[in-house]
């Protein structure tokens, strides 16, 4: 079953939960694409499948970039000037996703209470939290898990959180895209913690970003710390079966 939940900050959420009594881990699911206030209604199939395996799933939506009165504050939080922010509106997207996620984590006790009220006997285990993101939804997820982003030539941004215990990244981005970087001085994934599962493939390509290929998308795995906590599922399925969507 599911219900809508309005947290204290303007982050719309949709919560799916198993109906059988029990205590279930919580998975926050980040939708693909850009910031959308209805994004929490996406990824229905993913939400149903994950819930069916014994998880409470919290789908996260995001207030649109143009509708955020705190846009300048987000730029300042990222350490970039107003001029840099105006020159690159995508900075808001980069900063907003992890900031929204961290704010949603703070509402976990209230979310758990809402689940218990909706279905007595079902308990959301707020001490067992995971993250799943698809495509654009991996950007905030991997940032919360310790990846850094280069917002300007002189500004690197991260917003790591310690509440989630595990992350699944479906079609993550590689260097040169969405402020992820790799240069002589380092790269975005030096501080990435685990455990993580990264999922992409040779035909994980979309028309609007033809250079963001499977080999580029697997960079977070290839460059992550070699500490044994990262896994890769890499598909060789043909176009039409194994493409980005």
Backbone as CSV, one residue per row, in Angstrom:
resi,resn,N_x,N_y,N_z,CA_x,CA_y,CA_z,C_x,C_y,C_z
1,UNK,0.842,-1.188,0.000,0.000,0.000,0.000,0.875,1.236,0.000
2,UNK,0.261,2.400,-0.180,1.046,3.625,-0.251,0.239,4.789,0.325
3,UNK,0.942,5.872,0.672,0.279,7.118,1.041,1.228,8.268,0.772
4,UNK,0.664,9.458,0.604,1.452,10.668,0.443,1.816,11.202,1.827
5,UNK,2.984,11.806,1.907,3.431,12.366,3.177,4.071,13.716,2.904
6,UNK,3.672,14.722,3.635,4.238,16.065,3.477,5.136,16.361,4.668
7,UNK,6.449,16.345,4.472,7.361,16.601,5.596,7.387,18.072,5.968
8,UNK,8.167,18.385,6.981,8.200,19.751,7.491,8.804,20.710,6.475
9,UNK,9.748,20.245,5.657,10.273,21.050,4.571,9.552,20.655,3.295
10,UNK,9.594,21.514,2.273,8.757,21.303,1.088,9.337,20.230,0.174
11,UNK,9.389,19.025,0.676,9.895,17.891,-0.093,8.778,16.855,-0.149
12,UNK,8.074,16.744,-1.266,6.966,15.780,-1.329,7.483,14.347,-1.339
13,UNK,6.807,13.493,-0.580,7.200,12.096,-0.471,5.990,11.200,-0.720
14,UNK,6.258,10.022,-1.262,5.245,8.975,-1.357,5.836,7.737,-0.701
15,UNK,5.087,7.137,0.209,5.591,6.025,1.005,4.836,4.750,0.636
16,UNK,5.577,3.697,0.278,5.006,2.364,0.056,5.453,1.468,1.202
17,UNK,4.564,0.560,1.622,4.910,-0.284,2.760,4.263,-1.668,2.617
18,UNK,4.921,-2.705,3.144,4.314,-4.037,3.162,3.134,-4.054,4.135
19,UNK,2.121,-4.820,3.806,0.943,-4.863,4.677,1.062,-5.922,5.768
20,UNK,1.945,-6.897,5.570,2.119,-7.923,6.612,2.822,-7.314,7.813
21,UNK,2.399,-7.661,9.022,3.062,-7.127,10.211,4.550,-7.484,10.223
22,UNK,5.339,-6.566,10.728,6.778,-6.813,10.799,7.544,-5.520,10.852
23,UNK,8.851,-5.661,11.034,9.745,-4.506,11.064,10.595,-4.541,9.801
24,UNK,10.517,-3.483,8.994,11.121,-3.471,7.671,12.145,-2.355,7.525
25,UNK,13.269,-2.633,6.844,14.216,-1.563,6.537,13.559,-0.520,5.623
26,UNK,14.155,0.658,5.575,13.614,1.774,4.778,14.551,2.057,3.612
27,UNK,13.976,2.204,2.422,14.730,2.568,1.227,14.204,3.898,0.708
28,UNK,15.074,4.888,0.584,14.716,6.147,-0.083,15.019,5.986,-1.568
29,UNK,14.032,6.313,-2.413,14.194,6.158,-3.864,14.199,7.530,-4.536
30,UNK,15.270,7.781,-5.297,15.432,9.043,-6.014,15.103,8.841,-7.496
31,UNK,14.119,9.587,-7.997,13.675,9.462,-9.388,14.708,10.035,-10.351
32,UNK,14.581,9.690,-11.616,15.473,10.209,-12.641,15.062,11.582,-13.130
33,UNK,15.847,12.118,-14.060,15.541,13.421,-14.636,15.894,14.571,-13.720
34,UNK,15.266,15.730,-13.993,15.536,16.927,-13.218,14.686,17.027,-11.974
35,UNK,14.751,18.186,-11.321,13.967,18.426,-10.111,12.504,18.606,-10.504
36,UNK,11.625,17.776,-9.914,10.197,17.882,-10.211,9.401,17.625,-8.934
37,UNK,8.416,18.481,-8.663,7.631,18.276,-7.454,6.750,17.037,-7.499
38,UNK,6.568,16.440,-8.715,5.795,15.204,-8.810,6.698,13.988,-9.018
39,UNK,8.012,14.176,-8.835,8.943,13.078,-9.062,8.718,11.891,-8.144
40,UNK,8.112,12.137,-6.984,7.856,11.036,-6.049,6.790,10.073,-6.561
41,UNK,6.077,10.449,-7.619,5.073,9.550,-8.190,5.655,8.708,-9.329
42,UNK,6.928,8.916,-9.677,7.599,8.126,-10.706,8.052,6.773,-10.148
43,UNK,8.641,5.972,-11.024,9.311,4.727,-10.625,8.378,3.796,-9.858
44,UNK,7.143,3.699,-10.350,6.137,2.872,-9.677,6.571,1.405,-9.638
45,UNK,7.057,0.894,-10.789,7.449,-0.526,-10.830,8.576,-0.813,-9.851
46,UNK,9.590,0.072,-9.822,10.689,-0.120,-8.882,10.167,-0.132,-7.443
47,UNK,9.308,0.841,-7.125,8.795,0.925,-5.762,8.031,-0.316,-5.347
48,UNK,7.202,-0.820,-6.262,6.412,-2.016,-5.942,7.302,-3.244,-5.759
49,UNK,8.301,-3.387,-6.629,9.187,-4.551,-6.536,9.978,-4.519,-5.224
50,UNK,10.557,-3.356,-4.907,11.362,-3.259,-3.683,10.498,-3.511,-2.447
51,UNK,9.291,-2.932,-2.437,8.384,-3.147,-1.305,8.022,-4.618,-1.168
52,UNK,7.800,-5.292,-2.301,7.402,-6.701,-2.263,8.484,-7.597,-1.663
53,UNK,9.722,-7.113,-1.647,10.816,-7.883,-1.059,11.051,-7.528,0.407
54,UNK,10.157,-6.746,0.991,10.233,-6.510,2.430,10.905,-5.227,2.840
55,UNK,10.550,-4.109,2.164,11.109,-2.809,2.502,9.999,-1.762,2.516
56,UNK,10.137,-0.771,3.388,9.356,0.459,3.276,10.102,1.354,2.295
57,UNK,9.412,1.829,1.257,10.044,2.639,0.217,9.521,4.072,0.307
58,UNK,10.437,5.024,0.415,10.084,6.448,0.463,10.565,7.080,-0.840
59,UNK,9.617,7.383,-1.738,9.945,8.065,-2.986,10.045,9.567,-2.711
60,UNK,11.110,10.186,-3.194,11.385,11.591,-2.896,11.140,12.454,-4.128
61,UNK,10.346,13.504,-3.972,10.182,14.522,-5.011,10.988,15.759,-4.647
62,UNK,11.138,16.671,-5.594,11.956,17.869,-5.373,11.262,19.085,-5.981
63,UNK,11.249,20.185,-5.246,10.706,21.429,-5.783,11.561,21.849,-6.971
64,UNK,10.906,22.308,-8.041,11.622,22.649,-9.263,12.645,23.757,-9.037
65,UNK,13.691,23.739,-9.872,14.771,24.718,-9.749,14.232,26.130,-9.760
66,UNK,13.394,26.437,-10.758,12.895,27.803,-10.908,11.938,28.235,-9.815
67,UNK,11.418,27.257,-9.054,10.456,27.596,-8.022,11.023,27.610,-6.628
68,UNK,12.344,27.547,-6.502,12.952,27.500,-5.181,13.358,28.903,-4.747
69,UNK,12.682,29.495,-3.763,13.084,30.821,-3.302,14.468,30.810,-2.664
70,UNK,14.935,29.623,-2.263,16.240,29.531,-1.621,17.344,29.238,-2.633
71,UNK,17.115,29.517,-3.922,18.111,29.201,-4.949,19.463,29.836,-4.640
72,UNK,19.456,31.127,-4.283,20.720,31.791,-3.970,21.370,31.191,-2.730
73,UNK,20.527,30.807,-1.759,21.074,30.197,-0.553,21.713,28.852,-0.875
74,UNK,21.119,28.095,-1.811,21.709,26.831,-2.213,23.050,27.053,-2.889
75,UNK,23.132,28.073,-3.727,24.413,28.389,-4.356,25.453,28.745,-3.296
76,UNK,25.032,29.541,-2.331,25.954,29.913,-1.264,26.375,28.687,-0.466
77,UNK,25.424,27.771,-0.242,25.735,26.543,0.474,26.774,25.730,-0.289
78,UNK,26.686,25.768,-1.615,27.671,25.074,-2.435,28.982,25.806,-2.543
79,UNK,29.039,27.038,-2.024,30.278,27.798,-2.040,30.546,28.531,-3.341
80,UNK,29.505,28.753,-4.155,29.693,29.443,-5.429,29.076,30.832,-5.356
81,UNK,29.602,31.742,-6.147,29.113,33.117,-6.158,27.819,33.208,-6.951
82,UNK,27.105,34.336,-6.769,25.882,34.557,-7.540,26.174,34.549,-9.032
83,UNK,27.294,35.131,-9.415,27.634,35.174,-10.840,27.848,33.771,-11.393
84,UNK,28.558,32.913,-10.640,28.769,31.535,-11.081,27.448,30.777,-11.130
85,UNK,26.579,31.078,-10.177,25.286,30.407,-10.107,24.424,30.770,-11.322
86,UNK,24.422,32.042,-11.697,23.661,32.484,-12.858,24.235,31.902,-14.145
87,UNK,25.552,31.755,-14.176,26.201,31.237,-15.372,25.943,29.745,-15.566
88,UNK,25.655,29.040,-14.491,25.440,27.590,-14.570,24.245,27.211,-13.697
89,UNK,23.025,27.326,-14.231,21.827,27.012,-13.443,21.799,25.567,-12.938
90,UNK,22.565,24.673,-13.579,22.572,23.276,-13.141,23.172,23.109,-11.748
91,UNK,23.864,24.141,-11.258,24.425,24.076,-9.901,23.316,23.840,-8.876
92,UNK,22.163,24.471,-9.076,21.053,24.306,-8.136,20.645,22.834,-8.060
93,UNK,20.551,22.189,-9.222,20.199,20.769,-9.261,21.221,19.934,-8.494
94,UNK,22.506,20.232,-8.705,23.576,19.476,-8.052,23.505,19.602,-6.539
95,UNK,23.241,20.805,-6.053,23.228,21.042,-4.608,21.911,20.600,-3.984
96,UNK,20.794,20.830,-4.688,19.477,20.599,-4.088,19.212,19.134,-3.783
97,UNK,19.610,18.250,-4.671,19.255,16.831,-4.466,19.813,16.266,-3.153
98,UNK,21.116,16.369,-2.885,21.590,15.830,-1.603,21.059,16.597,-0.400
99,UNK,20.888,17.906,-0.540,20.350,18.694,0.580,18.926,18.235,0.905
100,UNK,18.104,18.015,-0.133,16.743,17.523,0.086,16.740,16.143,0.733
101,UNK,17.625,15.272,0.269,17.689,13.930,0.841,18.022,13.968,2.330
102,UNK,19.022,14.769,2.674,19.416,14.859,4.077,18.279,15.412,4.926
103,UNK,17.513,16.356,4.363,16.359,16.892,5.093,15.280,15.824,5.268
104,UNK,15.072,15.008,4.227,14.064,13.947,4.326,14.457,12.922,5.393
105,UNK,15.755,12.637,5.511,16.199,11.700,6.555,15.785,12.185,7.946
106,UNK,15.792,13.506,8.131,15.460,14.051,9.448,14.004,13.782,9.817
107,UNK,13.165,13.528,8.808,11.753,13.249,9.075,11.463,11.762,9.247
108,UNK,12.490,10.934,9.331,12.273,9.496,9.459,11.383,9.106,10.647
109,UNK,11.572,9.696,11.834,10.669,9.316,12.930,9.199,9.606,12.616
110,UNK,8.945,10.743,11.973,7.559,11.074,11.624,7.029,10.144,10.525
111,UNK,7.898,9.795,9.571,7.496,8.854,8.522,7.146,7.500,9.142
112,UNK,7.975,7.050,10.068,7.713,5.770,10.737,6.390,5.811,11.494
113,UNK,6.109,6.930,12.140,4.840,7.056,12.858,3.660,7.019,11.894
114,UNK,3.816,7.636,10.723,2.743,7.632,9.721,2.501,6.232,9.176
115,UNK,3.577,5.459,8.977,3.429,4.070,8.518,2.681,3.247,9.563
116,UNK,3.060,3.403,10.824,2.406,2.656,11.898,0.932,3.013,12.007
117,UNK,0.613,4.283,11.772,-0.788,4.710,11.832,-1.577,4.171,10.642
118,UNK,-0.933,4.124,9.478,-1.618,3.652,8.271,-1.867,2.154,8.320
119,UNK,-0.950,1.409,8.929,-1.075,-0.059,8.969,-0.500,-0.574,10.283
120,UNK,-1.299,-0.575,11.345,-0.790,-1.020,12.640,-0.138,-2.407,12.524
121,UNK,1.032,-2.519,13.113,1.778,-3.771,13.025,2.928,-3.708,12.051
122,UNK,2.906,-2.727,11.138,4.014,-2.514,10.213,4.919,-1.435,10.784
123,UNK,6.185,-1.758,10.962,7.142,-0.819,11.551,8.264,-0.523,10.570
124,UNK,8.550,0.767,10.391,9.675,1.190,9.562,10.926,1.234,10.433
125,UNK,11.920,0.435,10.090,13.149,0.374,10.880,14.060,1.542,10.555
126,UNK,13.950,2.615,11.306,14.673,3.847,10.984,16.179,3.731,11.199
127,UNK,16.638,2.632,11.787,18.073,2.424,11.955,18.663,1.604,10.812
128,UNK,17.830,1.202,9.861,18.280,0.386,8.727,17.798,1.063,7.446
129,UNK,18.610,1.990,6.934,18.203,2.867,5.832,19.129,2.668,4.640
130,UNK,18.545,2.547,3.462,19.309,2.451,2.227,18.841,3.477,1.218
131,UNK,19.629,3.659,0.155,19.308,4.606,-0.909,19.331,3.888,-2.247
132,UNK,18.369,4.220,-3.110,18.384,3.764,-4.498,18.107,4.975,-5.376
133,UNK,18.906,5.164,-6.415,18.664,6.249,-7.363,18.801,5.746,-8.782
134,UNK,17.984,6.283,-9.671,18.081,5.934,-11.087,18.448,7.184,-11.889
135,UNK,19.463,7.077,-12.749,19.867,8.140,-13.671,20.127,9.429,-12.888
136,UNK,19.345,10.500,-13.157,19.532,11.741,-12.408,19.375,11.558,-10.914
137,UNK,18.651,10.516,-10.512,18.477,10.236,-9.096,19.711,9.688,-8.416
138,UNK,20.705,9.249,-9.205,21.948,8.788,-8.578,22.815,9.956,-8.131
139,UNK,22.553,11.159,-8.651,23.448,12.287,-8.392,23.443,12.671,-6.917
140,UNK,22.255,12.840,-6.350,22.178,13.149,-4.930,22.568,11.972,-4.068
141,UNK,22.165,10.774,-4.509,22.461,9.563,-3.756,23.965,9.371,-3.572
142,UNK,24.722,9.485,-4.658,26.162,9.235,-4.576,26.879,10.384,-3.853
143,UNK,26.307,11.598,-3.901,26.890,12.720,-3.167,26.720,12.518,-1.666
144,UNK,25.536,12.049,-1.256,25.311,11.733,0.152,26.244,10.613,0.605
145,UNK,26.661,9.756,-0.332,27.549,8.642,0.001,29.022,9.015,-0.126
146,UNK,29.321,10.311,-0.288,30.703,10.761,-0.191,31.342,11.241,-1.469
147,UNK,30.651,11.141,-2.620,31.225,11.670,-3.858,31.247,13.193,-3.809
148,UNK,32.183,13.800,-4.528,32.287,15.253,-4.572,32.012,15.741,-5.982
149,UNK,31.616,17.010,-6.098,31.243,17.599,-7.381,31.996,18.910,-7.557
150,UNK,32.435,19.180,-8.747,33.178,20.402,-9.036,32.208,21.437,-9.608
151,UNK,31.757,22.357,-8.735,30.762,23.349,-9.141,31.377,24.479,-9.957
152,UNK,32.639,24.743,-9.738,33.362,25.763,-10.490,34.832,25.366,-10.468
153,UNK,35.684,26.033,-11.228,37.101,25.658,-11.219,37.753,25.693,-9.839
154,UNK,37.142,26.445,-8.921,37.751,26.575,-7.592,36.881,26.017,-6.466
155,UNK,35.726,25.422,-6.800,34.779,25.013,-5.761,34.379,23.552,-5.923
156,UNK,34.654,22.765,-4.897,34.240,21.367,-4.846,33.197,21.209,-3.754
157,UNK,32.151,20.439,-4.042,31.005,20.328,-3.140,30.716,18.866,-2.823
158,UNK,30.418,18.576,-1.552,29.859,17.287,-1.169,28.955,17.502,0.037
159,UNK,28.035,16.584,0.257,27.161,16.642,1.435,26.945,15.213,1.917
160,UNK,27.967,14.640,2.500,27.895,13.254,2.940,27.024,13.135,4.184
161,UNK,26.278,12.046,4.247,25.457,11.745,5.412,25.746,10.339,5.885
162,UNK,25.648,10.101,7.187,26.006,8.789,7.705,24.803,7.905,8.006
163,UNK,23.570,8.408,7.773,22.403,7.592,8.108,22.212,6.404,7.149
164,UNK,22.296,6.606,5.827,22.103,5.445,4.946,23.264,4.462,5.049
165,UNK,22.944,3.179,5.074,23.953,2.142,5.257,24.431,1.563,3.937
166,UNK,23.635,1.694,2.870,23.958,1.075,1.587,23.318,1.911,0.481
167,UNK,23.921,1.876,-0.722,23.374,2.622,-1.860,23.392,1.755,-3.110
168,UNK,22.335,1.882,-3.919,22.254,1.251,-5.232,22.139,2.365,-6.261
169,UNK,23.035,2.367,-7.238,23.125,3.435,-8.228,22.824,2.853,-9.600
170,UNK,21.632,3.130,-10.116,21.191,2.612,-11.405,21.473,3.663,-12.477
171,UNK,22.420,3.400,-13.361,22.839,4.343,-14.411,23.440,5.619,-13.825
172,UNK,24.537,5.510,-13.077,25.181,6.719,-12.550,25.871,7.506,-13.659
173,UNK,26.286,8.723,-13.348,26.997,9.567,-14.312,28.497,9.434,-14.116
174,UNK,29.250,9.755,-15.172,30.698,9.730,-15.099,31.279,11.121,-15.193
175,UNK,32.588,11.208,-15.269,33.266,12.506,-15.272,32.912,13.299,-16.529
176,UNK,32.826,14.623,-16.340,32.454,15.515,-17.430,30.968,15.750,-17.532
177,UNK,30.191,15.104,-16.685,28.735,15.246,-16.707,28.243,15.592,-15.312
178,UNK,27.344,16.593,-15.244,26.637,16.915,-14.003,27.599,17.207,-12.842
179,UNK,28.681,17.900,-13.148,29.669,18.344,-12.163,30.502,17.225,-11.560
180,UNK,30.441,16.025,-12.108,31.388,14.987,-11.713,32.679,15.216,-12.494
181,UNK,33.833,15.005,-11.856,35.089,15.408,-12.484,36.163,14.349,-12.311
182,UNK,37.142,14.441,-13.180,38.329,13.595,-13.132,39.451,14.359,-13.816
183,UNK,40.480,14.722,-13.028,41.599,15.464,-13.602,42.884,15.091,-12.879
184,UNK,43.943,15.810,-13.176,45.245,15.477,-12.595,45.242,15.620,-11.073
185,UNK,44.350,16.442,-10.556,44.312,16.664,-9.117,43.460,15.680,-8.343
186,UNK,42.677,14.865,-9.044,41.818,13.905,-8.355,40.543,13.661,-9.125
187,UNK,39.535,13.110,-8.438,38.263,12.814,-9.096,37.138,12.788,-8.067
188,UNK,35.919,12.659,-8.552,34.733,12.775,-7.704,34.576,11.662,-6.685
189,UNK,35.161,10.501,-6.934,34.806,9.306,-6.164,35.882,8.880,-5.172
190,UNK,36.844,9.744,-4.907,37.911,9.393,-3.964,37.362,9.128,-2.563
191,UNK,36.327,9.852,-2.163,35.775,9.695,-0.821,34.538,8.825,-0.759
192,UNK,34.218,8.111,-1.849,33.011,7.300,-1.881,33.116,6.146,-0.901
193,UNK,32.131,6.030,-0.038,32.125,4.922,0.911,31.205,3.815,0.389
194,UNK,31.171,2.723,1.085,30.336,1.607,0.687,29.453,1.171,1.837
195,UNK,28.715,0.104,1.608,28.641,-0.702,0.407,27.787,-0.021,-0.673
196,UNK,28.196,-0.196,-1.927,27.409,0.296,-3.053,27.307,-0.789,-4.113
197,UNK,26.196,-0.772,-4.841,26.025,-1.569,-6.050,25.756,-0.596,-7.182
198,UNK,26.565,-0.646,-8.231,26.412,0.231,-9.384,25.973,-0.601,-10.577
199,UNK,24.944,-0.123,-11.275,24.324,-0.886,-12.348,24.296,-0.046,-13.613
200,UNK,24.954,-0.516,-14.655,24.934,0.165,-15.953,25.217,-0.891,-17.023
201,UNK,25.589,-0.469,-18.238,25.832,-1.447,-19.283,26.329,-0.805,-20.558
202,UNK,26.753,-1.635,-21.478,27.373,-1.172,-22.702,26.419,-0.314,-23.541
203,UNK,25.112,-0.539,-23.424,24.128,0.235,-24.188,23.309,1.178,-23.307
204,UNK,23.864,1.543,-22.162,23.191,2.484,-21.253,23.418,3.908,-21.765
205,UNK,22.731,4.264,-22.841,22.904,5.548,-23.519,21.532,6.141,-23.787
206,UNK,21.430,7.491,-23.686,20.195,8.159,-24.072,20.524,9.207,-25.133
207,UNK,19.590,9.495,-26.050,19.888,10.329,-27.217,20.415,11.715,-26.874
208,UNK,19.911,12.323,-25.798,20.305,13.696,-25.486,21.712,13.799,-24.906
209,UNK,22.285,12.672,-24.475,23.656,12.681,-23.950,24.422,11.486,-24.531
210,UNK,24.669,11.476,-25.834,25.256,10.292,-26.477,26.668,9.971,-26.008
211,UNK,27.366,10.943,-25.419,28.729,10.687,-24.950,28.757,10.075,-23.543
212,UNK,27.603,10.064,-22.877,27.528,9.463,-21.549,27.210,7.977,-21.728
213,UNK,28.232,7.219,-22.058,28.090,5.807,-22.417,28.296,4.902,-21.202
214,UNK,28.073,3.606,-21.401,28.288,2.643,-20.328,29.685,2.691,-19.733
215,UNK,30.748,2.724,-20.574,32.093,2.817,-20.012,32.320,4.074,-19.178
216,UNK,31.645,5.178,-19.519,31.755,6.400,-18.712,30.938,6.247,-17.437
217,UNK,29.760,5.647,-17.547,28.886,5.492,-16.384,29.473,4.554,-15.329
218,UNK,30.385,3.678,-15.721,30.962,2.759,-14.744,32.170,3.355,-14.033
219,UNK,32.536,4.593,-14.372,33.664,5.245,-13.709,33.538,5.280,-12.186
220,UNK,32.336,5.556,-11.621,32.255,5.558,-10.154,32.727,4.243,-9.542
221,UNK,32.466,3.130,-10.218,32.962,1.842,-9.728,34.461,1.705,-9.964
222,UNK,34.892,2.029,-11.181,36.303,1.833,-11.531,37.231,2.690,-10.673
223,UNK,36.743,3.874,-10.251,37.596,4.802,-9.513,37.315,4.814,-8.006
224,UNK,36.307,4.082,-7.568,35.984,4.042,-6.136,37.139,3.412,-5.353
225,UNK,37.278,3.752,-4.075,38.329,3.130,-3.261,38.274,1.607,-3.342
226,UNK,39.419,0.998,-3.505,39.508,-0.458,-3.651,39.504,-1.123,-2.279
227,UNK,38.379,-0.968,-1.577,38.282,-1.492,-0.215,37.337,-2.685,-0.116
228,UNK,36.875,-3.183,-1.274,36.025,-4.369,-1.279,34.565,-4.115,-0.979
229,UNK,34.155,-2.835,-0.897,32.760,-2.541,-0.546,31.917,-2.105,-1.740
230,UNK,32.481,-2.132,-2.946,31.753,-1.677,-4.134,31.579,-2.833,-5.113
231,UNK,30.399,-2.899,-5.724,30.079,-3.949,-6.678,29.536,-3.320,-7.961
232,UNK,29.727,-4.025,-9.075,29.255,-3.556,-10.376,28.460,-4.658,-11.056
233,UNK,27.262,-4.307,-11.544,26.502,-5.160,-12.444,26.514,-4.470,-13.805
234,UNK,27.190,-5.068,-14.786,27.405,-4.422,-16.085,26.751,-5.259,-17.177
235,UNK,25.762,-4.673,-17.839,24.951,-5.392,-18.815,25.539,-5.307,-20.220
236,UNK,25.477,-6.410,-20.944,25.814,-6.439,-22.365,24.562,-6.696,-23.211
237,UNK,23.397,-6.454,-22.637,22.150,-6.644,-23.380,22.085,-5.675,-24.556
238,UNK,21.455,-6.077,-25.662,21.403,-5.237,-26.856,20.457,-4.051,-26.714
239,UNK,20.623,-3.069,-27.581,19.718,-1.930,-27.626,18.290,-2.446,-27.814
240,UNK,17.345,-1.825,-27.102,15.976,-2.287,-27.139,15.650,-3.145,-25.945
241,UNK,16.690,-3.710,-25.326,16.513,-4.503,-24.114,17.337,-3.895,-22.975
242,UNK,18.576,-3.500,-23.300,19.484,-3.020,-22.266,19.819,-1.548,-22.359
243,UNK,18.983,-0.742,-22.991,19.265,0.683,-23.107,18.945,1.430,-21.808
244,UNK,19.150,2.742,-21.828,19.060,3.528,-20.591,17.712,3.382,-19.895
245,UNK,16.652,3.438,-20.617,15.326,3.366,-19.983,14.974,1.978,-19.461
